[in-house]
Coordinates of C-alpha atoms in Angstrom, one line a residue:
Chain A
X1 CA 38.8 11.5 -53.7
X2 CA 41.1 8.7 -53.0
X3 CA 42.1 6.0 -55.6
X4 CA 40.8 2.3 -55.4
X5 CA 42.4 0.0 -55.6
X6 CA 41.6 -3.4 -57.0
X7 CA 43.0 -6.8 -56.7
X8 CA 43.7 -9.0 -59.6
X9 CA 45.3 -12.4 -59.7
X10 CA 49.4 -12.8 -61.2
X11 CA 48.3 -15.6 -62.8
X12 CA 44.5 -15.1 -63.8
X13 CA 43.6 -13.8 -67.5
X14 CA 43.7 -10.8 -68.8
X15 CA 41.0 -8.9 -67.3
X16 CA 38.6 -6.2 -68.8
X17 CA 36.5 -3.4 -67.9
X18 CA 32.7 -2.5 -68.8
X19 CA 30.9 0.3 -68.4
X20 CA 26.9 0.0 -67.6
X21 CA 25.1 3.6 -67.6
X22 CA 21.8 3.0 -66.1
X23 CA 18.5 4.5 -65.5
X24 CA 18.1 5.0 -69.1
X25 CA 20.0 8.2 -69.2
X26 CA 22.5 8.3 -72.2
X27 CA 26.1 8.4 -71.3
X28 CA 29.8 9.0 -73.1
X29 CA 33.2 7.8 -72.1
X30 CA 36.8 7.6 -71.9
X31 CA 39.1 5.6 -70.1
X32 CA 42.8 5.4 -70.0
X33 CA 45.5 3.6 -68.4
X34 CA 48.3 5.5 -66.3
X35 CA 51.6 3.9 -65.5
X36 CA 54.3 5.2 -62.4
X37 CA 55.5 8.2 -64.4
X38 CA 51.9 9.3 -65.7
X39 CA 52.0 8.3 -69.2
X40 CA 48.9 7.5 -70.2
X41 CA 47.5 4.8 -73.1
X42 CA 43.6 5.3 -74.1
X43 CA 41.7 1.6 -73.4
X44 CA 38.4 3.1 -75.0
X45 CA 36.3 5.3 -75.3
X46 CA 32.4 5.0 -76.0
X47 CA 28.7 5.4 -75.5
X48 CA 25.7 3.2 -74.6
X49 CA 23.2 4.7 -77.4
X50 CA 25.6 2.6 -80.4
X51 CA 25.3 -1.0 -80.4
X52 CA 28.8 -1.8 -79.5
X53 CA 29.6 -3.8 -76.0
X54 CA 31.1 -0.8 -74.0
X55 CA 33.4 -3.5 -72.4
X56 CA 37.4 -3.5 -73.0
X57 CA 40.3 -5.7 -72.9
X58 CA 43.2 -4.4 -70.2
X59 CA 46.2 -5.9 -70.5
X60 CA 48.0 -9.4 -69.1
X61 CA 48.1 -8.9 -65.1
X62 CA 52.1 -8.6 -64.9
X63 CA 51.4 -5.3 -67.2
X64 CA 49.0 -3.9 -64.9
X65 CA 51.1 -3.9 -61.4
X66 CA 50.6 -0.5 -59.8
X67 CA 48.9 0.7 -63.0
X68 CA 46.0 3.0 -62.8
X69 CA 42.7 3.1 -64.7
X70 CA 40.9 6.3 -65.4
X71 CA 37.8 7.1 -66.6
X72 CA 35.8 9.9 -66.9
X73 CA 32.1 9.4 -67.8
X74 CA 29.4 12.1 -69.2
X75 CA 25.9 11.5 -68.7
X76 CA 23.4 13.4 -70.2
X77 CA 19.1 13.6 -69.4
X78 CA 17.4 13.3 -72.3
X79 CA 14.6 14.5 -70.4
X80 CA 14.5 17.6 -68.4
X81 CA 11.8 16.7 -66.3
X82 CA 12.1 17.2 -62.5
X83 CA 13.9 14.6 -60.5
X84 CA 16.1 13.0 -62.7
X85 CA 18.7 10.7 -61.6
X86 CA 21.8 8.7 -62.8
X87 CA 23.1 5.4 -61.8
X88 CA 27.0 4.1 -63.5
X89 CA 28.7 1.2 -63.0
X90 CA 32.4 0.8 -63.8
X91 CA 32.9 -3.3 -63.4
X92 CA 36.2 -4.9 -63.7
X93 CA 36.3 -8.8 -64.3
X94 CA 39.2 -11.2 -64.5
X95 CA 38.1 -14.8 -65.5
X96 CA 34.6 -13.9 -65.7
X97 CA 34.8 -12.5 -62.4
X98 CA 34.3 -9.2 -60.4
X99 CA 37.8 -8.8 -59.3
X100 CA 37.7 -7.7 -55.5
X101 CA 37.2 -4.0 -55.5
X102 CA 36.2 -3.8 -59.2
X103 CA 32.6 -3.4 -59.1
X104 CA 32.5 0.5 -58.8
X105 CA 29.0 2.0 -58.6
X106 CA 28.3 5.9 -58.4
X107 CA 24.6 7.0 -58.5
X108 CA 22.4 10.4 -57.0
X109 CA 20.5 13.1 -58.2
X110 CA 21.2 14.9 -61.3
X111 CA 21.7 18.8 -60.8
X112 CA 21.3 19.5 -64.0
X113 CA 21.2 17.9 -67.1
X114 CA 24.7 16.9 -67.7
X115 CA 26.5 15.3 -65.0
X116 CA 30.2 14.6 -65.2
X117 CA 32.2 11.4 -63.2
X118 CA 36.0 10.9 -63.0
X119 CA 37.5 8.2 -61.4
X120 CA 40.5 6.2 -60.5
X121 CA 41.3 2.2 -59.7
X122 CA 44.9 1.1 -59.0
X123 CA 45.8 -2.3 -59.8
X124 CA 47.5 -4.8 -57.2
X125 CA 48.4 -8.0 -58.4
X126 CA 48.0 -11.3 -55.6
Chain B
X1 CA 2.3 32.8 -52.5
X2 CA 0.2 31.5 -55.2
X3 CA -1.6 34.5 -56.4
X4 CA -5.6 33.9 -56.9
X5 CA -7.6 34.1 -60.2
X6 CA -8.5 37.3 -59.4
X7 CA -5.6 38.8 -60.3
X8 CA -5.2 37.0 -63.4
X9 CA -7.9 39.4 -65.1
X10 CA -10.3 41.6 -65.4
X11 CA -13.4 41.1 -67.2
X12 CA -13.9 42.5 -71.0
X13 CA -10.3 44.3 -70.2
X14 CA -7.1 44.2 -69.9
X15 CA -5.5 42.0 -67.5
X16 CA -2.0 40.8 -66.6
X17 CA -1.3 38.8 -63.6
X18 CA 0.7 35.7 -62.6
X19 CA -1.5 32.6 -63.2
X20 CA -0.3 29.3 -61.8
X21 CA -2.8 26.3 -62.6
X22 CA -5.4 25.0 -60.5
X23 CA -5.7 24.7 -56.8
X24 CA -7.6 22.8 -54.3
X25 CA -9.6 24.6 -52.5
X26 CA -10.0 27.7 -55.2
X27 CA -12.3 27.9 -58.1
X28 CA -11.3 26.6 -60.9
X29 CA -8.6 28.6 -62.2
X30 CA -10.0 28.6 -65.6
X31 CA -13.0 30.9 -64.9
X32 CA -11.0 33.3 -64.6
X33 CA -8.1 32.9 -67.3
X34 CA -10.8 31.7 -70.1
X35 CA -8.3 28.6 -71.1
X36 CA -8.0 25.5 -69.3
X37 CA -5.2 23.8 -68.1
X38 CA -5.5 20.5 -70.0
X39 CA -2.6 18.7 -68.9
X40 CA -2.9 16.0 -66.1
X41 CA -0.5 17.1 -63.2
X42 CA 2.7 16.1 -62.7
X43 CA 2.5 15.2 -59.6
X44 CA -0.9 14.5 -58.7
X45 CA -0.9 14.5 -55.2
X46 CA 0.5 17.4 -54.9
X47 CA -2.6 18.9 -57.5
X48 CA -4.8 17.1 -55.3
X49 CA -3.8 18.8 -52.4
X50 CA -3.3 22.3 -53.5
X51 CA 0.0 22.0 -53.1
X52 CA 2.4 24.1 -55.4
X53 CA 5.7 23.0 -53.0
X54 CA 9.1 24.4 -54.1
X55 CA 11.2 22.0 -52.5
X56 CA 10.1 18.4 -53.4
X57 CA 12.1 15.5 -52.6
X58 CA 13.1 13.2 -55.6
X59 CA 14.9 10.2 -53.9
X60 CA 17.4 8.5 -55.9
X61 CA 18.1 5.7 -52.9
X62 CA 15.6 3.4 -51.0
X63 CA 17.3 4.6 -48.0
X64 CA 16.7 8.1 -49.0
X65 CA 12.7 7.1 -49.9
X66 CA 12.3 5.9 -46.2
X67 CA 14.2 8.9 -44.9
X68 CA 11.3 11.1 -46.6
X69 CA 8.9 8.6 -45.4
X70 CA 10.1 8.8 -42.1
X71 CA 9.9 12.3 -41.8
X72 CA 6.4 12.4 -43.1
X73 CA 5.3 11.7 -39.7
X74 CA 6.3 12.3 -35.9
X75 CA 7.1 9.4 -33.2
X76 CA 3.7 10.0 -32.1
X77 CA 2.0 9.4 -35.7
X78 CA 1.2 13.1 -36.3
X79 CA 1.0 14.1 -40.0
X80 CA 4.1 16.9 -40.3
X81 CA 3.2 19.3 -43.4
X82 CA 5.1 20.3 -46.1
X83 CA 5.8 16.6 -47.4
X84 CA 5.9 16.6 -51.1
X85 CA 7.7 13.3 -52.6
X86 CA 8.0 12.3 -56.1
X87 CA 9.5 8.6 -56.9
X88 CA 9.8 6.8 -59.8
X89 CA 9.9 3.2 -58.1
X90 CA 10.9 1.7 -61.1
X91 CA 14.3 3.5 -61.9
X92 CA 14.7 3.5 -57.9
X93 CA 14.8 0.0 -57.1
X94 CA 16.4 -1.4 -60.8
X95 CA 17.5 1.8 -62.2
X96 CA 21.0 0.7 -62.0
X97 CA 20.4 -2.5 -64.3
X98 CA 18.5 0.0 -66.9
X99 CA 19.9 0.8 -69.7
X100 CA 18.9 3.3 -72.4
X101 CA 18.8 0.5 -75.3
X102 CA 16.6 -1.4 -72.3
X103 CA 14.2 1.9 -72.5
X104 CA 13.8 1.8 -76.2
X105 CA 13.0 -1.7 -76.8
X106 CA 11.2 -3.1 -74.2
X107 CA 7.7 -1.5 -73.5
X108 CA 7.3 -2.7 -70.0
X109 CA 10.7 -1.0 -69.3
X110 CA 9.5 2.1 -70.8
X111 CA 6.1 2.1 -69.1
X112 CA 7.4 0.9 -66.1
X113 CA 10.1 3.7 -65.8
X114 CA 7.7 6.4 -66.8
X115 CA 5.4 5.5 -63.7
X116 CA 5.3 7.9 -60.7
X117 CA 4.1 7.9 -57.8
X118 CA 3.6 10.9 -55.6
X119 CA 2.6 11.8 -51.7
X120 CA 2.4 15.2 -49.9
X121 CA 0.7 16.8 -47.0
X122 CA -0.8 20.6 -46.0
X123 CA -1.8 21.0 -42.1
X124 CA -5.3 22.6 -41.3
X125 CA -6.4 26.1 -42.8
X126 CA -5.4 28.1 -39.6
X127 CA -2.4 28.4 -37.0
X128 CA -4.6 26.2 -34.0
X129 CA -6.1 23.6 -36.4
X130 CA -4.7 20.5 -36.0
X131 CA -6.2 18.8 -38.9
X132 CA -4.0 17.5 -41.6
X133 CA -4.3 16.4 -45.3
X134 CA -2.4 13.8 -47.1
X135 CA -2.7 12.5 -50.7
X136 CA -1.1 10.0 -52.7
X137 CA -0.8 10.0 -56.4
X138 CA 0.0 8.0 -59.5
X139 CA 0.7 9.1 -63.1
X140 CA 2.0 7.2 -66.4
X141 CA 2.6 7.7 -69.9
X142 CA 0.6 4.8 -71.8
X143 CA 2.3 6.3 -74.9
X144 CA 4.9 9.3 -75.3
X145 CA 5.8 10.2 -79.0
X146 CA 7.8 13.0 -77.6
X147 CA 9.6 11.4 -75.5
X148 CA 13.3 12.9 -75.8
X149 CA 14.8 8.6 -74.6
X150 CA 13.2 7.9 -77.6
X151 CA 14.4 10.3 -80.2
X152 CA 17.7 9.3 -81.5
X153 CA 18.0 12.6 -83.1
X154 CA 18.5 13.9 -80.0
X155 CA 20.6 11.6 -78.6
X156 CA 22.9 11.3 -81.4
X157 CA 23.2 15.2 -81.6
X158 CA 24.0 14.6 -77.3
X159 CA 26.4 12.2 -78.0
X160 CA 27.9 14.3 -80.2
X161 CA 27.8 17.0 -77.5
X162 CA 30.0 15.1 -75.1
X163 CA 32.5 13.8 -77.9
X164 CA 33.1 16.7 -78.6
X165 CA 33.9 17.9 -75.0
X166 CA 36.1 14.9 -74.5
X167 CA 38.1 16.3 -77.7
X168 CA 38.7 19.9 -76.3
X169 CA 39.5 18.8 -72.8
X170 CA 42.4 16.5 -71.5
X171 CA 42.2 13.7 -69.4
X172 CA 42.4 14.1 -66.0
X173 CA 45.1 12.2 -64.6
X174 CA 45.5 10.2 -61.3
X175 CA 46.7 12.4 -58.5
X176 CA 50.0 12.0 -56.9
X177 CA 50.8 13.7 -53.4
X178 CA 48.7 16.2 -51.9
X179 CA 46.1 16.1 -49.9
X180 CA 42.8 14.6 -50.2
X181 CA 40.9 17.6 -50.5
X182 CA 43.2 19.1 -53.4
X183 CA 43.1 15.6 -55.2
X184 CA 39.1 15.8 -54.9
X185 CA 39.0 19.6 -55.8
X186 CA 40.8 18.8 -59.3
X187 CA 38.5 16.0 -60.0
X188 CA 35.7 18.6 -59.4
X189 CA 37.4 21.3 -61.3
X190 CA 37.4 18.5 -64.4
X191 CA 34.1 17.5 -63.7
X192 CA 33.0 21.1 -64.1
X193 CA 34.7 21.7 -67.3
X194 CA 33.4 18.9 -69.0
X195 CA 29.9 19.0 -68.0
X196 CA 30.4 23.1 -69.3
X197 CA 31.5 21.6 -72.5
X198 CA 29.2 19.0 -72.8
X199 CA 26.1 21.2 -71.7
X200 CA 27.1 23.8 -74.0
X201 CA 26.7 21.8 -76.6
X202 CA 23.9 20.1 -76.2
X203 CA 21.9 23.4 -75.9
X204 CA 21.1 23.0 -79.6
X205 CA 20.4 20.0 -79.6
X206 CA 17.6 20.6 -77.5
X207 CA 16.4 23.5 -78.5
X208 CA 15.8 21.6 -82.2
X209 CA 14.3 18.7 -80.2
X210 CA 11.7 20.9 -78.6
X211 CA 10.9 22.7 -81.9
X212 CA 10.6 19.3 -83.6
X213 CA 8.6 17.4 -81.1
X214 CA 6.2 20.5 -79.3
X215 CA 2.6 18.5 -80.7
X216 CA 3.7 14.9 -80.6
X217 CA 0.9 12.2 -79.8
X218 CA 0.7 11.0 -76.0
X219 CA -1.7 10.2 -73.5
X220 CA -1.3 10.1 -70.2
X221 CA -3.0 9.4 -67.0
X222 CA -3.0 10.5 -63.3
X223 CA -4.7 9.6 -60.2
X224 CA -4.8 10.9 -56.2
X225 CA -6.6 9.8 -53.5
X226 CA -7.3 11.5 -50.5
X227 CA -7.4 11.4 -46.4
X228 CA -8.3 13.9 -43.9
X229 CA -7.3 13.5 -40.0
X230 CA -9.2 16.1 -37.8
X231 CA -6.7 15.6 -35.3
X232 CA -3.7 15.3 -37.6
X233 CA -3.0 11.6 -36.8
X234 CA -1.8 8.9 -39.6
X235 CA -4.6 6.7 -37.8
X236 CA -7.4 8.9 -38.0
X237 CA -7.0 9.7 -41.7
X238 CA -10.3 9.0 -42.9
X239 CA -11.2 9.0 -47.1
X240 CA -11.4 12.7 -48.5
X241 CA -11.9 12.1 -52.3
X242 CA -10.3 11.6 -55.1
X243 CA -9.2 12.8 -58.3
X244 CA -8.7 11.5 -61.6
X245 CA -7.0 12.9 -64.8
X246 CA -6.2 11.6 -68.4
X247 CA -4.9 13.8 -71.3
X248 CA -4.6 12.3 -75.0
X249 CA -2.5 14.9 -77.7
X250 CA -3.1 13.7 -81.7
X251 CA -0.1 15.6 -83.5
X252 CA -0.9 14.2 -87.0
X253 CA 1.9 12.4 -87.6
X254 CA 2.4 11.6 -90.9
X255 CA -0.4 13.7 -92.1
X256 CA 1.5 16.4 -94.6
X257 CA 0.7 20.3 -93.7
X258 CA -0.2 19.4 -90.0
X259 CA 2.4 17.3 -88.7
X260 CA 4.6 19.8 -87.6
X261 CA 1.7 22.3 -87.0
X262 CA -1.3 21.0 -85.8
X263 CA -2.4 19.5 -82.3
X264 CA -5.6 17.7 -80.7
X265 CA -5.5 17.2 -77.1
X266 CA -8.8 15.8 -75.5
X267 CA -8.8 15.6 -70.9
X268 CA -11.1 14.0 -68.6
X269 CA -10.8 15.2 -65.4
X270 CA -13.0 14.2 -62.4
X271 CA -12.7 15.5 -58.9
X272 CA -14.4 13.5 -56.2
X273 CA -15.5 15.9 -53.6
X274 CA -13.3 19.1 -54.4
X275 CA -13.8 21.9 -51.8
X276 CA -14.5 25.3 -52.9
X277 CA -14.7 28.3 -50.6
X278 CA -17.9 29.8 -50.0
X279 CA -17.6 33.6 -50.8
X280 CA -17.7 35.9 -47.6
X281 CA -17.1 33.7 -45.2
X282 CA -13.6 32.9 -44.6
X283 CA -12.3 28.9 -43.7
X284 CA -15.9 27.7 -45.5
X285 CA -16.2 25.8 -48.3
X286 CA -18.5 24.1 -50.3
X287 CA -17.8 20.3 -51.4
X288 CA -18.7 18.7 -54.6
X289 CA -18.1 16.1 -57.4
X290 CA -17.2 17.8 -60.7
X291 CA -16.5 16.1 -64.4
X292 CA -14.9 18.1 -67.0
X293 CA -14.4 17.1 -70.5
X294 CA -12.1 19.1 -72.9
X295 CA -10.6 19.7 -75.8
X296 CA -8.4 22.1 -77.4
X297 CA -7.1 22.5 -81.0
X298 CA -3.5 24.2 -81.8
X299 CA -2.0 25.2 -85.0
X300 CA 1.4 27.0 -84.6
X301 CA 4.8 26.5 -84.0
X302 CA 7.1 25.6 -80.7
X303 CA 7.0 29.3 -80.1
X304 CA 4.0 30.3 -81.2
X305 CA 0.1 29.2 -81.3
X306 CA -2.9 29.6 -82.0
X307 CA -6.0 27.6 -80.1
X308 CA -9.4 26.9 -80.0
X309 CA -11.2 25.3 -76.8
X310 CA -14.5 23.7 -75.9
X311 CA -15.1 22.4 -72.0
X312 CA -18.2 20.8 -70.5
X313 CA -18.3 20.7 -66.9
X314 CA -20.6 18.7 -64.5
X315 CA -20.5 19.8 -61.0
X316 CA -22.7 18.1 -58.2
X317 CA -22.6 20.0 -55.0
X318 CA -23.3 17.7 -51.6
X319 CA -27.2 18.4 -50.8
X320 CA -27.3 20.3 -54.4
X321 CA -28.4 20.6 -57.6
X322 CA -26.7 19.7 -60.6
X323 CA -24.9 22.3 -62.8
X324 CA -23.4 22.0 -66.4
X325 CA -21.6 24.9 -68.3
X326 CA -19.8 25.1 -71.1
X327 CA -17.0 27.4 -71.6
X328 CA -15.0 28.1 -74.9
X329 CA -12.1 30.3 -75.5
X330 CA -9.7 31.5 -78.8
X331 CA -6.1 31.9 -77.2
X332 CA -2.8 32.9 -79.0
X333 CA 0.7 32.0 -77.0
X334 CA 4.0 33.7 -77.6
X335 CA 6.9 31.9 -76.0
X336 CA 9.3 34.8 -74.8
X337 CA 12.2 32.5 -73.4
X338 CA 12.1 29.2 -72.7
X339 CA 10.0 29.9 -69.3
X340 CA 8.4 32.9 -69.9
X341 CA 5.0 33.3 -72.0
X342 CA 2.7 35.5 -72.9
X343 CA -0.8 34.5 -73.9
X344 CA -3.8 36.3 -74.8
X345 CA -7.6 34.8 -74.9
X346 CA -10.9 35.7 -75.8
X347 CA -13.8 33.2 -74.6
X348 CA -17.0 32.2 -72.5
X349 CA -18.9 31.0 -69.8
X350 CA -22.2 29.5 -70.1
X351 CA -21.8 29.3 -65.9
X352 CA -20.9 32.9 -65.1
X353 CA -23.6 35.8 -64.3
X354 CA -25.3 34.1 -62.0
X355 CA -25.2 30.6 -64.3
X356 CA -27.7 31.8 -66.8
X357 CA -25.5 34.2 -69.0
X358 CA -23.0 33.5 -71.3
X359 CA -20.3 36.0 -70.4
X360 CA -17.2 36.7 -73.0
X361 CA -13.9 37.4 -71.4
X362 CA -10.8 39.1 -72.2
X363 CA -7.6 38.3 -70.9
X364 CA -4.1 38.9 -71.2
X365 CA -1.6 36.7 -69.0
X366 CA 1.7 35.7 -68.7
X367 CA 3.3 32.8 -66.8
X368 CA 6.3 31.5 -65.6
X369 CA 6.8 27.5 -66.2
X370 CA 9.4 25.6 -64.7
X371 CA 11.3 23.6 -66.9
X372 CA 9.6 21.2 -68.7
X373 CA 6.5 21.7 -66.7
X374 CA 3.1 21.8 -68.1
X375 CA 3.2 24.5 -70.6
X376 CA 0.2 27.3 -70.2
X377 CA -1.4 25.7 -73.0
X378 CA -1.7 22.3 -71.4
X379 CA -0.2 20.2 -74.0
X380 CA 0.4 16.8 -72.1
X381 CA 4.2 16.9 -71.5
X382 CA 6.8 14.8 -71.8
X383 CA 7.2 11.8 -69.6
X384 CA 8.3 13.1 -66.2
X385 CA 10.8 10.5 -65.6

């Protein structure tokens, strides 16, 4: 699958991301931050069954050139009824806005009860 | 194929056979199997129709809805068979804006999710008939108190699960060089590893769920109507009856010594001009209105129980005479894996002999139930979305 990539403004705020697991399945995650050479820092990690905002501060734009977001989500049925399906949204703002190519949406049928998503976004500055 | 009641005993003996619920156009599966399948369907029109379809479409899209739709009939209007689709409108339209914590405290959420609505079709009884059936069906949870959105047990222990799996197994990181296709296989490969992980560990979890929750209160409901096209044509389907289910379970919560033993469950059921073949002649049947009223007491565990079971039925035959029975039954079940029971029942029918004896049956049967499909004892499951 090929990376995204998403465009954020040189001299907008420091943007965020926020994860929104929907059709009230129950969902775990992890998300990282990758420079050139692959090092890796962990933004945050999660779930949507806690009361805590599953939204998290990136860092100032000029940090983030050619930088690439991971995150790899787990989403669970609590019920095992037939037909179950899962819906995520990975949504990154700048300013209080969707930055262009940072609404990410993923949603189908659930094979089985656990499904697992991994995803990439690179970051271009404008 | 489904097999038929018949082989699901033999009277005042032994009997094992593979018994798979009720089916339109075949008597009343419980005649023969002594206990009654007290659980309103899970997809209505599918019960309405006879229809026991192995590959039903569950569309997660609207485009993928009015693909199914669209393939329910020809350019011409002609009914094709075989259609058996199960929504959730609900989750389909908004599901992407619902959240879990949106599920658990907000009832229209909840009741809204847990609606269904179901549609199918079957073509005429031989190869040259034309004819077609098609029904469409609704069912809800009014309340659930086994429903596993609800149970933060559960979820905790599932959260735990996947944390868990996110410890033993390294990010992924982004791909450099290669192709496409070997950037997308190691995504895959990480997706199956940590949905192993995760799965593996939240096998417990609902395995104690299951154990915990097995006689929880709920009622539900469930509703089908009808049509019938001689010809086969969406504008020749004329009204063909309907039918109507609710099921109510009382597990005694908070009532020491039977809360986690103990179950009530109480069904309505009425069928609005259900057709049953005549015997001998083959492609006959006979058409009537039929009310059933149920209910069934368990004691047990998850894996084991014991019941008892009372049923009045009401049938009114098109240019005939009114006929109640009773029927009552004693039934232990033994769950041998998670899809696999065993169930043994002693009972009678106030209808059978010729509708003036009160016959006691024997049977011994044993059933396969898809996964969190209505159990052989008809407890009212979980809701279905």
């Amino acid at each position: 699958m090929s990376i995204r990539s998403v465009q954020l403004s040189r001299s907008g705020g420091i943007p965020e991301v926020e994860f929104i697991i929907g059709d009230a399945q129950l969902g775990v995650y992890r998300t990282y931050l990758w420079d050139e050479n692959n090092a890796s820092e962990e933004i945050g990690h999660g779930n949507n069954v806690d009361n805590v905002v599953d939204r998290y501060p990136l860092r100032a734009p000029a940090d983030l050139e050619n930088q690439t977001i991971s995150w790899e989500i787990l989403i669970q049925a609590p019920s095992t009824a037939p037909g179950q399906t899962y819906s995520v949204s990975v949504i990154i703002r700048q300013d209080g806005a969707v930055a262009t190519g940072g609404a990410i949406q993923e949603a189908g049928p659930m094979s089985d009860r656990t499904k697992a998503l991994v995803g990439f976004a690179r970051f271009q500055l404008v | 194929m489904k097999p038929s009641p018949a082989t699901c005993i033999l009277s005042s003996a032994l009997a094992v056979g593979l018994c798979v619920g009720e089916s339109y156009g075949q008597p009343d599966s419980s005649t023969a199997t002594n206990t009654l399948d007290l659980a309103v369907p899970g997809s209505p029109a599918f019960a309405a129709l006879g229809m026991d379809p192995t590959d039903v479409v569950h569309p997660s899209t609207v485009r993928e809805l009015a693909g199914a739709i669209l393939n329910g009939t020809d350019k011409n209007g002609n009914l094709q068979t075989g259609l058996a689709l199960d929504v959730a409108p609900y989750l389909l339209l908004a599901g992407n804006r619902v959240t879990l914590a949106d599920y658990r405290t907000k009832g229209a959420v909840r009741f809204l999710s847990r609606l269904q609505f179901s549609f199918g079709t079957t073509k005429g009884v031989s190869v040259d008939d034309p004819s077609a059936r098609a029904a469409a069906g609704f069912r809800f949870s009014v309340f659930d108190r086994a429903d596993p959105r609800m149970d933060t047990e559960l979820t905790d222990c599932l959260v735990r699960g996947a944390t868990l799996a996110f410890q033993t197994i390294s990010p992924l990181p982004p791909p450099t060089g290669g192709s496409e296709a070997e950037r997308t296989k190691l995504e895959a490969t990480q997706q199956r590893r940590l949905e192993r992980a995760a799965e593996e560990a939240a096998g417990p979890c609902r395995e104690e769920f299951e154990e915990r929750r097995w006689n929880n209160s709920g009622w539900i409901v469930g509703g089908a109507v009808r049509g019938f096209s001689e010809a086969g044509k969406t504008e020749n389907l004329a009204w063909d009856g309907s039918s109507f289910w609710t099921s109510i379970s009382y597990g005694f919560e908070g009532v020491n010594g039977l809360e986690d033993s103990s179950q009530l469950i109480f069904l309505y059921k009425y069928l609005e001009q259900e057709r049953t073949p005549l015997d001998g002649q083959e492609g006959q049947f006979s058409t009537q209105d039929v009310h059933m009223i149920g209910a069934r007491a368990r004691f047990g565990t998850n894996h084991f129980s014991g019941s008892f079971e009372g049923v009045y039925v009401r049938r009114t035959p098109v240019g005939g005479i009114v006929e109640t029975s009773y029927r009552w039954s004693v039934a232990a079940e033994k769950r041998i894996s998670n899809s696999l029971w065993l169930e043994a029942a002693y009972g009678g029918d106030s209808s059978a002999i010729g509708g003036g004896g009160n016959s006691v049956t024997t049977s011994l049967k044993w059933g396969f139930s898809q996964r969190d499909a209505p159990r052989p004892n008809g407890s009212p499951q979980h809701s279905a979305s």
